[in-house]
Structure formats: C-alpha cells, structure tokens
Short mmCIF file of the C-alpha atoms (twelve columns), coordinates in Angstrom:
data_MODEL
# 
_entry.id   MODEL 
# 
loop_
_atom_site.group_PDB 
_atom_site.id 
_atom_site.type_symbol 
_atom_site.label_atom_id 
_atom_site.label_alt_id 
_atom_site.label_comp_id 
_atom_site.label_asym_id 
_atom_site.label_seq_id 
_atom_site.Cartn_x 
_atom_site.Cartn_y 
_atom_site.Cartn_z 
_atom_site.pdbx_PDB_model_num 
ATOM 1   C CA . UNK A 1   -33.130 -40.805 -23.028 1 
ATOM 2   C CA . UNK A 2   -33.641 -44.669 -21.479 1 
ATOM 3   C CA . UNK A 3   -30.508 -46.226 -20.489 1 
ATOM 4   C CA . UNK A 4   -30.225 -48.465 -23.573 1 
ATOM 5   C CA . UNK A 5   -30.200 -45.405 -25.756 1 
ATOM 6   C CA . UNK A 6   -27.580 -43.871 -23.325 1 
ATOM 7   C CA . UNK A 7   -25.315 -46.652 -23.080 1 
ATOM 8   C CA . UNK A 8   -24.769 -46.974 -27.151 1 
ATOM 9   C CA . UNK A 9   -24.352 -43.017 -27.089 1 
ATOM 10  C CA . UNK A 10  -21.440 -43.770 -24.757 1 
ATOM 11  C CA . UNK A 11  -19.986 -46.724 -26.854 1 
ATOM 12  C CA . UNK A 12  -19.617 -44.568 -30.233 1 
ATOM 13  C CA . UNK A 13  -18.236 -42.205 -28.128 1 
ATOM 14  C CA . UNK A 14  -15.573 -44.883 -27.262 1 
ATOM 15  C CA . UNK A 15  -15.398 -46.066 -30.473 1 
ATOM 16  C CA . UNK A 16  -14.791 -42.404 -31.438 1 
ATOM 17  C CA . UNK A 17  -12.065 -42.044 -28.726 1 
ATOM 18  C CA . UNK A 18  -10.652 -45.106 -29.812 1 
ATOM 19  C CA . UNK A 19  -10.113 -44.131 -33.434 1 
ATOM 20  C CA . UNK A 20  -8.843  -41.087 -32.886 1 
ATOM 21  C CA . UNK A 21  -6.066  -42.809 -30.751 1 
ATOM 22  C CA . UNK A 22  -5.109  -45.188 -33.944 1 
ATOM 23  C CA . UNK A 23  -7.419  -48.277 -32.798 1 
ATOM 24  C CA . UNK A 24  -9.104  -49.821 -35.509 1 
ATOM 25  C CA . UNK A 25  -12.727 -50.661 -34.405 1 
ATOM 26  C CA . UNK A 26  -13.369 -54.572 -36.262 1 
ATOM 27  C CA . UNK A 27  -16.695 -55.437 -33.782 1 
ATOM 28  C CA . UNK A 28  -19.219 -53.415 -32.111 1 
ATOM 29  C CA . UNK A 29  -21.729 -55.760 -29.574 1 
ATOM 30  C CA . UNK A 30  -20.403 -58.461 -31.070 1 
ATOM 31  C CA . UNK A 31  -22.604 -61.329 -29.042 1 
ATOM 32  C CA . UNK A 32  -22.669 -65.268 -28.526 1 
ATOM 33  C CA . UNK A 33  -24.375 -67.673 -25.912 1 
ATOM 34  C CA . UNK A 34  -21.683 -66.798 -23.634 1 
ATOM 35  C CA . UNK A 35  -22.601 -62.897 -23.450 1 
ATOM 36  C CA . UNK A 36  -21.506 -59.766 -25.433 1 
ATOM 37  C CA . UNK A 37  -18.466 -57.708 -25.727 1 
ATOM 38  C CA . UNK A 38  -19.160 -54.140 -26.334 1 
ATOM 39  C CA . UNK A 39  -16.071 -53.254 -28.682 1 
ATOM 40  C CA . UNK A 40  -13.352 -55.311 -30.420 1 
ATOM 41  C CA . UNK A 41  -10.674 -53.297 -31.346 1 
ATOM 42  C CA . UNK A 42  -7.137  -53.533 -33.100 1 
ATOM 43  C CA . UNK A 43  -4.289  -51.023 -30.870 1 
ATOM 44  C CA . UNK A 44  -2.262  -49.191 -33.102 1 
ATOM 45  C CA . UNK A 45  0.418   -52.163 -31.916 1 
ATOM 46  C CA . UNK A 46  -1.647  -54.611 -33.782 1 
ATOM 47  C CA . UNK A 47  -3.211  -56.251 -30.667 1 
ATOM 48  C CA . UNK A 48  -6.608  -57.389 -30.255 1 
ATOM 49  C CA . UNK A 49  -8.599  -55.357 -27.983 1 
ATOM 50  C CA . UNK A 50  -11.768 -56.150 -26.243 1 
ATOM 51  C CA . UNK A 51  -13.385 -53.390 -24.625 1 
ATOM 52  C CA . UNK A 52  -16.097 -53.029 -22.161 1 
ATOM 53  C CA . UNK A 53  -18.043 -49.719 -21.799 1 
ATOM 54  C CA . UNK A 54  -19.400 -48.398 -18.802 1 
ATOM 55  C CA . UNK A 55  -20.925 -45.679 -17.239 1 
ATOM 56  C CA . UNK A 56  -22.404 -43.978 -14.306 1 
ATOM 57  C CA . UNK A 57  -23.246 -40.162 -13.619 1 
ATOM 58  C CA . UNK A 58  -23.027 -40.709 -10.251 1 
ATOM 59  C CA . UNK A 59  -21.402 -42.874 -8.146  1 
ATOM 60  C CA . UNK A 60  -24.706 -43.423 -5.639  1 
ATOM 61  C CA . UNK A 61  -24.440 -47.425 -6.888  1 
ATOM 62  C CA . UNK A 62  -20.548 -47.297 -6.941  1 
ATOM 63  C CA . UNK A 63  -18.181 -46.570 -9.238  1 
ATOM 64  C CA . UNK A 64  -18.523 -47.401 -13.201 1 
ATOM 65  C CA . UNK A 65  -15.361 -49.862 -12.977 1 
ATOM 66  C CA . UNK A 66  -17.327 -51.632 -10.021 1 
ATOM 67  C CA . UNK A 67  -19.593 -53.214 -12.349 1 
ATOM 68  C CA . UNK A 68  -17.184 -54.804 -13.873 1 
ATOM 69  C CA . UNK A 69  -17.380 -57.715 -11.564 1 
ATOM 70  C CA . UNK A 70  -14.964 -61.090 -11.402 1 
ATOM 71  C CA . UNK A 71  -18.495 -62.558 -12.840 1 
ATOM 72  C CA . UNK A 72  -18.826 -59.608 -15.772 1 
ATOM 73  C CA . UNK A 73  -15.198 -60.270 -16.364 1 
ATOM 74  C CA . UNK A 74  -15.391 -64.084 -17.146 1 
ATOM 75  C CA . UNK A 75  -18.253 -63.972 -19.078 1 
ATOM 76  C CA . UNK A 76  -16.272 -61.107 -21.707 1 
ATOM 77  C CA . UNK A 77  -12.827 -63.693 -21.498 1 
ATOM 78  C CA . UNK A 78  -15.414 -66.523 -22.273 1 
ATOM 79  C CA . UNK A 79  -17.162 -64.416 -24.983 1 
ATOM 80  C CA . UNK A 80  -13.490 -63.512 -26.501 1 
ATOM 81  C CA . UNK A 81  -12.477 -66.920 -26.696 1 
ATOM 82  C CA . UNK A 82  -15.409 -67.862 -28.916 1 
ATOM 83  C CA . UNK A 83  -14.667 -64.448 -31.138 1 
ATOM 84  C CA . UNK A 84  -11.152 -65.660 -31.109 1 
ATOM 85  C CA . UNK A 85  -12.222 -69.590 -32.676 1 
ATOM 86  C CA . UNK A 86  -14.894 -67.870 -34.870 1 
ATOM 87  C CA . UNK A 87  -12.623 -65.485 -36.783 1 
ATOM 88  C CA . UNK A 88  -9.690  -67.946 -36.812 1 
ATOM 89  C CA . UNK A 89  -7.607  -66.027 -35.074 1 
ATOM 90  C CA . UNK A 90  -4.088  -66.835 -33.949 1 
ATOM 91  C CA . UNK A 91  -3.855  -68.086 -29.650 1 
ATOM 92  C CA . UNK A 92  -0.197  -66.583 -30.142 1 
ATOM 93  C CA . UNK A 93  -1.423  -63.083 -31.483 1 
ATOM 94  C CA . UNK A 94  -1.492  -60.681 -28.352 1 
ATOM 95  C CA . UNK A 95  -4.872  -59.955 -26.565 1 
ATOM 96  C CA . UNK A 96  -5.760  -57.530 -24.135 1 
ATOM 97  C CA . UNK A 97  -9.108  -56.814 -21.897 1 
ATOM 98  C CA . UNK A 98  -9.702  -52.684 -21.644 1 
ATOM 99  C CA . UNK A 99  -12.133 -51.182 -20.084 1 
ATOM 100 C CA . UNK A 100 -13.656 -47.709 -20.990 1 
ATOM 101 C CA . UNK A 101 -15.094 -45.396 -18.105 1 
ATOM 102 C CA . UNK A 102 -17.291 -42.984 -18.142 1 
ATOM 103 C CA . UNK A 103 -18.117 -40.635 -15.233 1 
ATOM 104 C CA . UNK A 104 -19.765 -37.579 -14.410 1 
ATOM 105 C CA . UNK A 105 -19.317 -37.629 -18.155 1 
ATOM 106 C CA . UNK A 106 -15.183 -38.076 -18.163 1 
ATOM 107 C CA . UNK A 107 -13.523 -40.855 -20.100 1 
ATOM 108 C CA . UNK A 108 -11.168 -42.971 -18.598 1 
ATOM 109 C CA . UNK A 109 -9.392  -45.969 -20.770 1 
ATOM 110 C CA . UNK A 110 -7.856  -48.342 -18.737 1 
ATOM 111 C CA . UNK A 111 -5.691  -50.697 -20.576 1 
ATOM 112 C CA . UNK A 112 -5.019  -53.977 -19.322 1 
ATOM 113 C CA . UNK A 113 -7.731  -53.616 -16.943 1 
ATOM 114 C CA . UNK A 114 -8.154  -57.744 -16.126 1 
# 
C-alpha cells in the first residue's frame, strides 16, 4: 500500500476512534492556500477540534509527534483560522489543536497538543 493510501487508512481510523468517543466528525482534509487540516471535529463538550494524523511504524526517522514541527503547527493554526472565517464561526466558541498518533500501529490522542 503507498503511503498516501496508508495515511487516509489511518485517518478513518481516527475518525472512527473519534466517533466512538462522542466527537462529531464536520471536516475531513478540509484544505486552503494556507495548507490542510486532516480532521475537524466537534468534542462531545461542543468544542471545535482540529486534528492532525500521524504515523510512523517505526521510529528510525523519529517519533510520529516529531513531525509535527513549530512549522507543521502554524501552518494547521493558520489553516483553522481561515476554516474558522469561512464557516462563520464564533472567535469566542472554544478551539482546541489535537493530535492523533499512531505507532507500531497504537493510537495515541493527545488533546491540547499545541
């Protein structure tokens, strides 16, 4: 299986996860100029939830949460700012930036993560 094939195997498997745990999925690769946001969820608390997948099976590059660079993570805050003005959304409604590991085939959610 190529790695694109693999990597949106392993984001309906978080979007899976994430249902099953009372999130409401609203956006799946939702993309602009700025770059693309793998999930956009709603917690069971009502929040908006952007999620980025990743994965590794096997930490010879690093770890999957590595990736997830100071650079990755302003490009998804830049990303969910234009979601936010597209949709009309509320700047008082509450926001949060997961992140959804996968490694050696294990999930790990990390809430909060930046």
């Amino acid at each position: 299986m190529n790695k694109r094939l693999l990597g949106k195997e392993y984001e309906t498997q978080a979007a899976e996860y994430l249902c099953r745990n009372g999130y409401k999925i609203l956006e799946k690769n939702y993309a602009c100029r700025y770059g693309e946001i793998d999930l956009i969820g709603e917690s069971p608390e009502k929040m908006i939830v952007f999620i980025e997948v990743k994965a590794r099976s096997s930490d010879a590059f690093g770890s999957a949460g590595m990736a997830v660079t100071k650079e990755k993570q302003q490009k998804i805050r830049r990303t969910a700012r234009r979601y936010i003005c597209e949709h009309r959304l509320a700047w008082e409604r509450d926001y949060r930036f997961d992140v959804i590991l996968f490694e050696n085939h294990r999930l790990e959610h990390i809430e909060n993560a930046f």
